[in-house]
GROMACS .gro file of C-alpha atoms in nm:
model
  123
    1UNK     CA    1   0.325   0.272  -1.949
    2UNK     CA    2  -0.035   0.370  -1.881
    3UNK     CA    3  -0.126   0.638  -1.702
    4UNK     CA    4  -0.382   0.630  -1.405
    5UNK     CA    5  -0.545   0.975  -1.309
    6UNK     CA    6  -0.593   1.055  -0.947
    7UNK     CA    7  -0.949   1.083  -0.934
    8UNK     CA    8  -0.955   0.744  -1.078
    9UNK     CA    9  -0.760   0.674  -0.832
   10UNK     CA   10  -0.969   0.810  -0.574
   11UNK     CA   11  -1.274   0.640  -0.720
   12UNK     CA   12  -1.086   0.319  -0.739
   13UNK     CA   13  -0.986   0.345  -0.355
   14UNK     CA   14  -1.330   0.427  -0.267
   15UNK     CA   15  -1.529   0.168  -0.380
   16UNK     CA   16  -1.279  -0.088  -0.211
   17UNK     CA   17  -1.289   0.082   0.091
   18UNK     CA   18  -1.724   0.078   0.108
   19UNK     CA   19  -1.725  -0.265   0.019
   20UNK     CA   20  -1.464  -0.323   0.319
   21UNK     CA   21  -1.559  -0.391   0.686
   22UNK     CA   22  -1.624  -0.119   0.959
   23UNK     CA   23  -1.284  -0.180   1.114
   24UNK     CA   24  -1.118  -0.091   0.747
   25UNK     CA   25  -1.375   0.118   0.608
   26UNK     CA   26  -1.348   0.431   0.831
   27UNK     CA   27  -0.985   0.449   0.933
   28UNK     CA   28  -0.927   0.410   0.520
   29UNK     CA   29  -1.176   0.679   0.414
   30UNK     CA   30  -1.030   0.883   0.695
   31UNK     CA   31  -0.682   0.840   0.548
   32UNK     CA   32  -0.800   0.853   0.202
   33UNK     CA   33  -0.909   1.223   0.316
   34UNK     CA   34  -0.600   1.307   0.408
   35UNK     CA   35  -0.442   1.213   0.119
   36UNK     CA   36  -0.642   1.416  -0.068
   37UNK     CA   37  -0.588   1.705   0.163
   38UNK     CA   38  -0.195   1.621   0.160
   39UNK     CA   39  -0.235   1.597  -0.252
   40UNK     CA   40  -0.399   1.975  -0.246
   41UNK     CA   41  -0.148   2.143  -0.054
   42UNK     CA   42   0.126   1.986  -0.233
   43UNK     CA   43  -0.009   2.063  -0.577
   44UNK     CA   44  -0.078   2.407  -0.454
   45UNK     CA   45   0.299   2.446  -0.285
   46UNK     CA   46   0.401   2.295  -0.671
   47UNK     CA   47   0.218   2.558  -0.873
   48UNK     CA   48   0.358   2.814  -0.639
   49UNK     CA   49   0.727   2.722  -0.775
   50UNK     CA   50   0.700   2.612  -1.100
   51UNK     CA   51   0.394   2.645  -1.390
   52UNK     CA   52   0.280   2.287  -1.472
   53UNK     CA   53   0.257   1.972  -1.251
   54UNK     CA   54   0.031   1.738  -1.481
   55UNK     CA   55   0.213   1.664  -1.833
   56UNK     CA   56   0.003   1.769  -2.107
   57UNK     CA   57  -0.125   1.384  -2.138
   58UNK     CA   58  -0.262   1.433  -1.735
   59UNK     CA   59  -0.033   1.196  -1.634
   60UNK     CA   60   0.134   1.200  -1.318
   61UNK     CA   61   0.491   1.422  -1.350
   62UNK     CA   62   0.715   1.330  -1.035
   63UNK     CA   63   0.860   1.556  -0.781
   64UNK     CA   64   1.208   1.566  -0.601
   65UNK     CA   65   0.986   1.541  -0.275
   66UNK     CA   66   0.808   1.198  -0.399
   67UNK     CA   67   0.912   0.858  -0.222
   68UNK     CA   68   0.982   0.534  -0.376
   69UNK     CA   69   0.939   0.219  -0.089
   70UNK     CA   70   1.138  -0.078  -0.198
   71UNK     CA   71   1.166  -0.377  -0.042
   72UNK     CA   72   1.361  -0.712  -0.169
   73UNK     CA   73   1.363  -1.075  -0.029
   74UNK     CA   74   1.160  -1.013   0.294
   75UNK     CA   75   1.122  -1.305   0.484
   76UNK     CA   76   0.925  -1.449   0.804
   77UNK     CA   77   0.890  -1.732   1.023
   78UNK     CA   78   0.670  -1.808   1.254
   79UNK     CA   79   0.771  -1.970   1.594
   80UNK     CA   80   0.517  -2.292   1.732
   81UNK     CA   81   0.331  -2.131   2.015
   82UNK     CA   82   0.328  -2.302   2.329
   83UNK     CA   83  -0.020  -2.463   2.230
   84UNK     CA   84   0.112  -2.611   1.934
   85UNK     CA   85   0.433  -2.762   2.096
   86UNK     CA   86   0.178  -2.893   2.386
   87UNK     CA   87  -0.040  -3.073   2.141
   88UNK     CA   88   0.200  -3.168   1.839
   89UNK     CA   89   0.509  -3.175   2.055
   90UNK     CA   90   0.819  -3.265   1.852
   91UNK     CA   91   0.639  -3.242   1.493
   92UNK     CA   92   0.559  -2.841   1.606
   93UNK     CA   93   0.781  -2.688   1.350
   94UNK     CA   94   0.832  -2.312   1.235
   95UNK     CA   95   0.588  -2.185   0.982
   96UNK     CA   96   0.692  -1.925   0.674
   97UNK     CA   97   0.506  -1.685   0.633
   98UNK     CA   98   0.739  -1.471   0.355
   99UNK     CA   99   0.962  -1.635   0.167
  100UNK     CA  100   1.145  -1.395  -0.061
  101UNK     CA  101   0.899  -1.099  -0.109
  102UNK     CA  102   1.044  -0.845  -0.281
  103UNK     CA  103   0.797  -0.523  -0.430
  104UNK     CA  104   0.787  -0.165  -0.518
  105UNK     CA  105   0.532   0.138  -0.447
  106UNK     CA  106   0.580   0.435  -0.666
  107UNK     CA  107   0.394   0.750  -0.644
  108UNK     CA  108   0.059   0.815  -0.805
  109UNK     CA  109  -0.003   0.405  -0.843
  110UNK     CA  110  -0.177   0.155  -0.708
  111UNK     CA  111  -0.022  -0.066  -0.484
  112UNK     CA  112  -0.253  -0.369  -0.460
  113UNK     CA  113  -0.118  -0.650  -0.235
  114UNK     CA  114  -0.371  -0.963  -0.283
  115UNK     CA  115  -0.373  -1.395  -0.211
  116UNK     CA  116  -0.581  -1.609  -0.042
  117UNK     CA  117  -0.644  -1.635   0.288
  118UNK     CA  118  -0.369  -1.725   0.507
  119UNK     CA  119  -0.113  -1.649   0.269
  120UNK     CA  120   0.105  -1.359   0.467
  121UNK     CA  121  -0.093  -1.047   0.334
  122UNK     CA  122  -0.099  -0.884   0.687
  123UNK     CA  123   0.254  -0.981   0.750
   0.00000   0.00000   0.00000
């Protein structure tokens, strides 16, 4: 498994976030400070308790305090809205959104959640 450096991370991050719009852009480089901030005191608070931190290869070495978010068959539906009943009536029918998602986000990778538009990203 290849190993991803946090600067490259960083880096990474960054350039999607400038190339985002105003409404992402700042609330994502303000988080993406944070991060980094969170990421200092941590390695500091790891240093403190026990030499090492990086393997020798500078890939990432986990700690009991990490968390793994795992999610499996997530689904949604949409309901018609009252506009849609009005003007299709009896052919307004439920929409999926999620059918089945299921996904993982580990520490120290990239989670990159991508489709077209209209495909359930945001949900």
């Amino acid at each position: 498994r290849p190993s991803t450096h946090p600067r490259t991370m960083e880096l990474a991050t960054g350039i999607a976030l400038w190339a985002s719009p105003p409404q992402i852009k700042i609330p994502g480089m303000l988080a993406l400070a944070a991060l980094r901030g969170i990421r200092a005191k941590l390695r500091e608070r790891d240093e403190e308790s026990s030499p090492g931190g990086n393997n020798s290869d500078g890939s990432h070495q986990a700690t009991k305090d990490e968390v793994v978010v795992r999610w499996d068959d997530v689904r949604m539906t949409l309901e018609p809205t009252k506009k849609d009943k009005k003007k299709l009536g009896a052919d307004a029918k439920p929409k999926r959104i999620l059918d089945g998602v299921s996904g993982t986000a580990k520490p120290g990778r990239l989670l990159a959640i991508m489709g077209p538009s209209g495909s359930g990203k945001t949900s």
